[in-house]
Coordinates of C-alpha atoms and ligand atoms in Angstrom, one line a residue:
X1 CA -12.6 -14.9 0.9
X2 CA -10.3 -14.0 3.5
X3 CA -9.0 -16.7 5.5
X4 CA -10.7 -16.3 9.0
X5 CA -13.9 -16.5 6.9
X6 CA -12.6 -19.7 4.8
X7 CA -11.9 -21.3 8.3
X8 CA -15.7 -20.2 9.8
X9 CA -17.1 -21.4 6.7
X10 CA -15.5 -25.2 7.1
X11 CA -16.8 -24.8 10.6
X12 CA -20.0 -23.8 10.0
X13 CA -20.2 -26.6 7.1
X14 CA -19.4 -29.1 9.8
X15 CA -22.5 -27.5 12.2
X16 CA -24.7 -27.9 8.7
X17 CA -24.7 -24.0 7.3
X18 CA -24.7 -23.3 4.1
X19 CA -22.1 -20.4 2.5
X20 CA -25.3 -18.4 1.4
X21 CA -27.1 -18.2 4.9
X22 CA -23.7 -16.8 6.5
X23 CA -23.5 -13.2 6.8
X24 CA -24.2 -12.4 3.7
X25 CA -27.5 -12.2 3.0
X26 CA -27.9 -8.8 2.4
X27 CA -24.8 -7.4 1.4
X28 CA -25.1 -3.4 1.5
X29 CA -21.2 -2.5 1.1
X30 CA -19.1 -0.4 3.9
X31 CA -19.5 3.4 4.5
X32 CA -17.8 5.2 6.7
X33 CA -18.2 5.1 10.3
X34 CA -20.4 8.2 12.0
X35 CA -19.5 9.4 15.4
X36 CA -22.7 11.3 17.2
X37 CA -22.5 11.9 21.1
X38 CA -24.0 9.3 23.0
X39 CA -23.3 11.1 26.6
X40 CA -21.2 13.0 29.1
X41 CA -19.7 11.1 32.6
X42 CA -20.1 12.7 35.6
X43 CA -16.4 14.3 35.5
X44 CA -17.5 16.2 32.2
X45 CA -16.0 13.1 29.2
X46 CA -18.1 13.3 26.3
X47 CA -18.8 9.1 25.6
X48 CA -19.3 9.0 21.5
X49 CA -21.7 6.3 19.8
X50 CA -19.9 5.2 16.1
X51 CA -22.4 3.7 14.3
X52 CA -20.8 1.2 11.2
X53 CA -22.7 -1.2 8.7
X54 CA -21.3 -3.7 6.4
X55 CA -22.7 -6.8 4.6
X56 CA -26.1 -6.8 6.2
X57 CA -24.6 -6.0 9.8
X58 CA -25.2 -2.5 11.6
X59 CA -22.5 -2.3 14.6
X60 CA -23.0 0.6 17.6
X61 CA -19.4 1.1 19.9
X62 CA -19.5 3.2 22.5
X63 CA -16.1 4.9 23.5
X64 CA -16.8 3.8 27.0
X65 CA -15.8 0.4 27.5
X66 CA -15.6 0.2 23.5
X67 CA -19.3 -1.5 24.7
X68 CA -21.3 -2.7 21.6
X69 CA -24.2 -1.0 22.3
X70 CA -26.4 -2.6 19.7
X71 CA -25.4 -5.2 17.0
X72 CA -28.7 -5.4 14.2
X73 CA -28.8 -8.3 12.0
X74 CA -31.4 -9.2 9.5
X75 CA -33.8 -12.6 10.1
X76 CA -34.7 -15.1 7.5
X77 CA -37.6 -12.7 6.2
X78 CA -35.0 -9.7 6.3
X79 CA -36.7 -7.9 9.6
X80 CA -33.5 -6.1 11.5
X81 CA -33.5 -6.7 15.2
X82 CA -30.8 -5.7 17.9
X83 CA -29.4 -8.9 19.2
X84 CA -27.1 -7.4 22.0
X85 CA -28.3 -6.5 25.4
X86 CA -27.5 -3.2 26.5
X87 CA -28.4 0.3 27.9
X88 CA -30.2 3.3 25.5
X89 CA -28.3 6.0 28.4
X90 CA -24.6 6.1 29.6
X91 CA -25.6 7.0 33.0
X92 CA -27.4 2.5 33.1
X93 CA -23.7 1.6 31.5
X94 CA -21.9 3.4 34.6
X95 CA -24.2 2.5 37.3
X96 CA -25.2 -0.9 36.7
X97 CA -24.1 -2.4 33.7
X98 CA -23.0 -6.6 34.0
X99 CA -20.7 -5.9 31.4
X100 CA -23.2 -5.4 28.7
X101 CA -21.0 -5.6 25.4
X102 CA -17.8 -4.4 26.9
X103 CA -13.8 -5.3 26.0
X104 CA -12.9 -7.2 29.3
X105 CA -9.4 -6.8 30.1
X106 CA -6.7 -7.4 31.9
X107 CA -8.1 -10.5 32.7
X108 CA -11.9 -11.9 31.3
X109 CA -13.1 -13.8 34.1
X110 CA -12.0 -14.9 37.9
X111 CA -8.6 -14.9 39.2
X112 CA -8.9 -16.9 42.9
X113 CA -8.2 -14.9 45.9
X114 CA -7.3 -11.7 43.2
X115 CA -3.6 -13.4 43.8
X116 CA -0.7 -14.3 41.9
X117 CA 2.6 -14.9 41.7
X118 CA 5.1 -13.6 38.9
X119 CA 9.0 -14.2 38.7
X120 CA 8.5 -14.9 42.8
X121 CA 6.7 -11.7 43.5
X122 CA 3.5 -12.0 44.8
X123 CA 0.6 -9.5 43.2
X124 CA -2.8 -8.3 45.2
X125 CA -5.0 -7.4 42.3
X126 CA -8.6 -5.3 42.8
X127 CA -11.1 -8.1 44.7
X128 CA -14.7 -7.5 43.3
X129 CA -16.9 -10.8 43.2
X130 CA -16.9 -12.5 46.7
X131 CA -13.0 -13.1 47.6
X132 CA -11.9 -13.3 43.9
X133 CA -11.4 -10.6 40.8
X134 CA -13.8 -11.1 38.0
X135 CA -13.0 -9.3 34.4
X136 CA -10.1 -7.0 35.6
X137 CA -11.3 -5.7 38.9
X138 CA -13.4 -2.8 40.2
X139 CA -12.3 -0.8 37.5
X140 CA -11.8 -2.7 34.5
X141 CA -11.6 -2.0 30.4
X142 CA -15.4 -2.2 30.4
X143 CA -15.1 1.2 32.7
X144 CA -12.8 2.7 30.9
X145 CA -12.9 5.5 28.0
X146 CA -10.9 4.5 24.9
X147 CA -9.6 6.7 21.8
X148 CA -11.1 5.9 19.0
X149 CA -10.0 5.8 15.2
X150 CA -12.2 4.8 12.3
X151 CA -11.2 2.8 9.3
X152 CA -11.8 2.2 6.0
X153 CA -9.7 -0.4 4.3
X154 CA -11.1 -2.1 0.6
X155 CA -14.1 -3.4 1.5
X156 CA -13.8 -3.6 5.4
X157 CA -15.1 -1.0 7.7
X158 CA -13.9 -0.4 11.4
X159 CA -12.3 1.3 14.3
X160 CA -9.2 1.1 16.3
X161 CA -9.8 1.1 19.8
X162 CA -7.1 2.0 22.1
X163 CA -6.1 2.1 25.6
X164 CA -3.1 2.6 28.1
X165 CA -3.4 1.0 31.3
X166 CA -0.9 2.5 33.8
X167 CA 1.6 0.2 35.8
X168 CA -0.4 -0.5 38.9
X169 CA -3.9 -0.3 37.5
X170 CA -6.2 -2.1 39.7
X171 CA -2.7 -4.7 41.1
X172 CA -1.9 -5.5 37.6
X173 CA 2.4 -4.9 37.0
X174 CA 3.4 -3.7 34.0
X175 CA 2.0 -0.8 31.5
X176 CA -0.4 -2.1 29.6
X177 CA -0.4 -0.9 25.9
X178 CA -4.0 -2.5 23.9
X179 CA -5.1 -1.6 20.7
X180 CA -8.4 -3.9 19.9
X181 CA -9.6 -3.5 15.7
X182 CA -13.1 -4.0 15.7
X183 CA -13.6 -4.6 11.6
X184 CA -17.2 -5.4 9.6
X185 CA -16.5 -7.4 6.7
X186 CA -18.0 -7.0 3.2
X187 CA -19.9 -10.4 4.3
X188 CA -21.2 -8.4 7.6
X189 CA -18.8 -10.8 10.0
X190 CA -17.5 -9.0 13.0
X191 CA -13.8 -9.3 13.9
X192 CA -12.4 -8.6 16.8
X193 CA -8.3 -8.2 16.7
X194 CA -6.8 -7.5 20.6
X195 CA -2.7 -6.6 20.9
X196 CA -1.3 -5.6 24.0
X197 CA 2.4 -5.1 24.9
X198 CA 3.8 -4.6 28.5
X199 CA 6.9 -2.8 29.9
X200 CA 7.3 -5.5 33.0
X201 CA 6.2 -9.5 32.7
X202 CA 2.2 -9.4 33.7
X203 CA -0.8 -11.6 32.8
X204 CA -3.5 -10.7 30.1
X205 CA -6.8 -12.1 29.0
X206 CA -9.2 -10.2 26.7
X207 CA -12.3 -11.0 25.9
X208 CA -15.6 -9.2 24.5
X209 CA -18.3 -9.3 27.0
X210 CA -21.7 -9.4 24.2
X211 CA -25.1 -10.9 25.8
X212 CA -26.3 -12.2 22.3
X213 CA -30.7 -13.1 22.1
X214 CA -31.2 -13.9 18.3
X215 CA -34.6 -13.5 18.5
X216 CA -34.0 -9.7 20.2
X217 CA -33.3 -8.1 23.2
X218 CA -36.1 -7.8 24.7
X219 CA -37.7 -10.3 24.0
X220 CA -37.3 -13.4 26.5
X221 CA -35.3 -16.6 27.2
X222 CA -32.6 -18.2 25.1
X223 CA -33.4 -21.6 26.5
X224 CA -34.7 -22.6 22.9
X225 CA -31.6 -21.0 20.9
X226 CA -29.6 -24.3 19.9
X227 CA -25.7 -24.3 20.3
X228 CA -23.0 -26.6 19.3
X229 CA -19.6 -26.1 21.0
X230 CA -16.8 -27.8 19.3
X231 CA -15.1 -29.0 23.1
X232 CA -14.8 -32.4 24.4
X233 CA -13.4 -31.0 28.1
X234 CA -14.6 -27.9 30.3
X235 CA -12.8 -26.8 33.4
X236 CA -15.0 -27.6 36.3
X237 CA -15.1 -25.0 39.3
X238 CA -15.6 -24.9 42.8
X239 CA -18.6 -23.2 44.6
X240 CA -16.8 -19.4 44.5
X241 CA -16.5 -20.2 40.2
X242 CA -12.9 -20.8 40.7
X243 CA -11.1 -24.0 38.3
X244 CA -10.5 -27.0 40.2
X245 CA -7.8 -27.0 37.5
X246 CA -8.9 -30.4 36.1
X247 CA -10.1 -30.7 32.8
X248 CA -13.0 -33.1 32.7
X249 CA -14.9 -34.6 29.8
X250 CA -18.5 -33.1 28.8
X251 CA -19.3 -36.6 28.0
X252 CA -22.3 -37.9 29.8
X253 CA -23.0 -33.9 31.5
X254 CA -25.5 -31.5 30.7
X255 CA -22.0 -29.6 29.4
X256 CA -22.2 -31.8 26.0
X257 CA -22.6 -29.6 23.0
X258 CA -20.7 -31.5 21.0
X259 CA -23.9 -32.4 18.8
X260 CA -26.4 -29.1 19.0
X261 CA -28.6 -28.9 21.6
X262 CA -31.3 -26.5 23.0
X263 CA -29.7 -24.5 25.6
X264 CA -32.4 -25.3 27.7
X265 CA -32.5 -28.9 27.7
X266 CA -30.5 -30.1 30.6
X267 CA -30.0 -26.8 32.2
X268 CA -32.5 -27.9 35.1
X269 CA -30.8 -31.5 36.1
X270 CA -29.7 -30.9 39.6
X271 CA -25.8 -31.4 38.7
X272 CA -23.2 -29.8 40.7
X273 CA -21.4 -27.7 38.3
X274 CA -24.7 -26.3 37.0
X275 CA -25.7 -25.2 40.9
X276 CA -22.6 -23.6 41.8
X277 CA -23.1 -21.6 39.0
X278 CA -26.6 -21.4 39.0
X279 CA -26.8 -22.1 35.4
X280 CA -24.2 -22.9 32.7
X281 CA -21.0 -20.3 33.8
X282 CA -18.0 -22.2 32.5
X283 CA -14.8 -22.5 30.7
X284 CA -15.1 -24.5 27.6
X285 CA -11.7 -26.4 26.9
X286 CA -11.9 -26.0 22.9
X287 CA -10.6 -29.3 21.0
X288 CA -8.6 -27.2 18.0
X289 CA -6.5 -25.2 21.6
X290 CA -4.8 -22.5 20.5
X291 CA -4.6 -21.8 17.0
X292 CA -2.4 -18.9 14.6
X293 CA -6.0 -18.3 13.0
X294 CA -9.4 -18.1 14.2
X295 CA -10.6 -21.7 13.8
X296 CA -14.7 -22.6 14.5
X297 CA -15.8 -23.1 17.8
X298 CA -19.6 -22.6 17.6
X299 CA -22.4 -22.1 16.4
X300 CA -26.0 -20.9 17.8
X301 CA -29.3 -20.9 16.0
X302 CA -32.3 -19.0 17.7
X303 CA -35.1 -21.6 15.4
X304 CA -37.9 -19.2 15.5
X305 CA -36.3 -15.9 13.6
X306 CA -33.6 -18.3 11.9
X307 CA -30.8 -16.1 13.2
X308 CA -27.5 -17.9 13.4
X309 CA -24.3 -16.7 14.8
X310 CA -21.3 -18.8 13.9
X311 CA -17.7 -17.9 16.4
X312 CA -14.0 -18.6 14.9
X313 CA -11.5 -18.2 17.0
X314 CA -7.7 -18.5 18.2
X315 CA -8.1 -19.0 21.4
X316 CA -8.1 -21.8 23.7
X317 CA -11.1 -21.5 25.7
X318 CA -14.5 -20.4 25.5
X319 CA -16.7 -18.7 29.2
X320 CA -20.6 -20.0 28.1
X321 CA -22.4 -17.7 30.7
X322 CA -26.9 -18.3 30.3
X323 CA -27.1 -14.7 31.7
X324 CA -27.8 -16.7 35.3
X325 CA -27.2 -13.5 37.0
X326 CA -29.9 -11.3 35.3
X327 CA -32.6 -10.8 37.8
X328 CA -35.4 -8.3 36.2
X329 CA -34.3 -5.1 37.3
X330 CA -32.0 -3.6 34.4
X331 CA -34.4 -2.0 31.6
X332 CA -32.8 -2.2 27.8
X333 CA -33.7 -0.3 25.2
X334 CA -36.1 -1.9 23.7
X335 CA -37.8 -0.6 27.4
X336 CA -38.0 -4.2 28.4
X337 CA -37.0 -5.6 31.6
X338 CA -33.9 -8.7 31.5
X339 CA -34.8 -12.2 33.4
X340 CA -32.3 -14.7 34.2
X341 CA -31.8 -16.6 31.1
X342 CA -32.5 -14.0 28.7
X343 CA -29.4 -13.9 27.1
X344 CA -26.2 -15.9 26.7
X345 CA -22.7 -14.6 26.8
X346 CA -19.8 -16.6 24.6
X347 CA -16.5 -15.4 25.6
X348 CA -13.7 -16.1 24.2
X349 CA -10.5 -16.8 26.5
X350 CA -7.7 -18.4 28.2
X351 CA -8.9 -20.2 31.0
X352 CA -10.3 -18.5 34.1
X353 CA -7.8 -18.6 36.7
X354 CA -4.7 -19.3 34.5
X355 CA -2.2 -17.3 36.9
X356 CA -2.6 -20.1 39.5
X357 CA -3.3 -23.1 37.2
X358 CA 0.6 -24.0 36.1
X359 CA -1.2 -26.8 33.8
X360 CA -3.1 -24.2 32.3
X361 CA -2.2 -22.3 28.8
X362 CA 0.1 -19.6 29.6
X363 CA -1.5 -16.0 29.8
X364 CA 1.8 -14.5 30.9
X365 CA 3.2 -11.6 29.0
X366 CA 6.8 -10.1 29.2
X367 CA 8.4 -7.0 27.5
X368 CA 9.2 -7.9 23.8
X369 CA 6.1 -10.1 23.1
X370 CA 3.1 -8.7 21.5
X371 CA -0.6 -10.7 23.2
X372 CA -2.7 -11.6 20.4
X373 CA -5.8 -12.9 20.1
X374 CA -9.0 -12.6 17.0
X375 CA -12.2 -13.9 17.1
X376 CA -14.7 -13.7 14.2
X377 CA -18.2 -13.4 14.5
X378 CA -20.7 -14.2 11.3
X379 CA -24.2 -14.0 11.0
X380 CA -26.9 -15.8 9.3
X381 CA -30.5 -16.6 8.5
Ligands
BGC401 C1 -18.9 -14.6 34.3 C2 -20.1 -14.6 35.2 C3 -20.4 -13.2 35.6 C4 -20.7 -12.4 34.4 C5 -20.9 -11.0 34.8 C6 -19.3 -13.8 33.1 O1 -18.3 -13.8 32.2 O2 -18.6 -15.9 33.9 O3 -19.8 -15.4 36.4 O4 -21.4 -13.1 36.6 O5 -19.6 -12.5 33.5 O6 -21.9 -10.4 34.2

């Protein structure tokens, strides 16, 4: 047992999962991934689907946006469902996609006014959500086409993604060098490695962008999946999603899933944070902060299929969005329409905003470091 998995498995222990529910159930062994086109942009790029399975899990990456394009995972009766929202055409992903699966990158989540100041120069970055930049700007990783490289390595499948933003790209300084290692375990856990090296000092933030419905996509609201967040603070916002930059206890809020809780429970009580972001759309400030290994940071159950996804992590923060901003026009491929509420994002982060929040964890990068970040996901049921 490696030990990312040893740390889920404490964790998950502490959220009351057992070892043999996690990931494991159906354990089928690695083979190596298969590439198969999955479309062709408007400017004539040919966007490849690779298609991996390991322990039970059955993971689709598309080479634009390195989007997970469908994650399958067994239920407690052994019935495969895909628990990722997404598109079944790349011509939905270009058009209209709210990040469906996608690497987010430079930044996951808002930077306030797109402004920021570095070594005293100032920085205009791409504005695409009201006044502020949201996951990057208009143009952002989840746009992007990466080069791809499978992997087999003992009993782990997986791909390299890679991509080179160019000094500049959408206000960011600095060229941007990002390998992400997407890897399926023997035990079927998805792991996500992100490295990035500059050539100037800039900011950087990655995060994976999955809209996760255990139950299927497809199929309805996750307002009865349960979820336990291991986070005594969140970062409250103002009404544009921005940090007020305090760090205020969930303690007495609909924002306490310190014990697990239905997502739907208080999601209705007419609290401030929850209508400025019509929903649950915050920064989680996890209690372990940053760690050199993934530590646990969550858990959710959907009760009804028994499908449980348990998050490790070694970052400080975790973005809990209830998929507020899904509104019944976007068609998945199950060839089912998506209502607000029909899935749940957990992204795993610094803190939104970090550029302008000095009391914030650092997201600043300069030539000579290396960004890292993992985050492990396993499955049960
Ligand atoms: C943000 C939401 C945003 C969504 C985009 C989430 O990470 O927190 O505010 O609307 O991404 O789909």
């Amino acid at each position: 047992m490696d030990m990312s998995r040893r740390t889920v498995m404490a964790g998950a222990a502490a959220a009351g999962i057992t070892a043999a529910s996690i990931g494991n159930a159906h354990a089928t062994g690695g083979r190596k991934p298969v590439k198969s086109l999955f479309g062709t942009l408007a400017d004539g790029t040919k966007i490849y689907s690779w298609s991996l399975e390991n322990g039970g899990t059955k993971l689709k990456v598309l080479s634009y946006g390195g989007i997970v394009q469908s994650l399958e995972i067994p239920d407690r009766r052994g019935r495969y469902t895909n628990v990722s929202l997404g598109f079944d055409n790349i011509e939905d992903y270009v058009a209209k996609s709210p990040y469906f699966g996608a690497l987010i990158g430079r930044y996951g989540n808002r930077i306030g006014q797109g402004r920021f100041t570095l070594d005293g120069k100032s920085y205009q970055l791409s504005v695409n959500d009201g006044a502020n930049s949201l996951h990057g700007g208009a143009q952002g990783f989840d746009k992007r086409v990466w080069d791809i490289e499978p992997f087999t390595k003992g009993s782990d499948v997986g791909l390299y993604l890679y991509y080179t933003s160019v000094d500049g790209e959408m206000g960011y300084p600095g060229t941007l060098r990002v390998k992400v290692t997407y890897t399926l375990t023997r035990s079927g856990d998805w792991r996500i490695d992100y490295e990035a090296t500059t050539d100037k000092a800039t900011v950087v933030n990655l995060t994976s962008h999955v809209y996760w419905n255990l139950a299927g996509e497809g199929s309805g609201t996750i307002e009865n999946h349960e979820l336990k967040i291991a986070a005594s603070r969140y970062t409250p916002v103002d009404s544009g999603l921005i940090p007020t930059g305090e760090l205020a206890p969930v303690a007495g809020t609909p924002f306490d899933f310190r014990r697990t809780k239905a997502i739907g429970e208080d999601i209705r009580e007419a609290h401030q944070q929850l209508l400025y972001g019509k929903g649950i759309d915050h920064n989680w400030v996890l209690d372990k902060g940053i760690t050199a290994r993934p530590e646990w940071i969550a858990t959710l159950k959907d009760p009804a299929s028994g499908r449980t996804l348990t998050m490790a992590t070694t970052e400080p923060g975790l973005q809990f969005y209830s998929g507020n901003f899904l509104d019944g026009t976007l068609v998945g491929p199950s060839g089912r329409t998506y209502r607000q509420g029909d899935a749940l994002c957990l992204e795993t982060q610094h803190f939104p905003d970090s550029p302008n929040q000095p009391s914030f964890p650092s997201t600043l990068l300069r030539p000579g470091q290396t960004y890292r970040s993992t985050t492990v996901h396993s499955f049960g049921a």
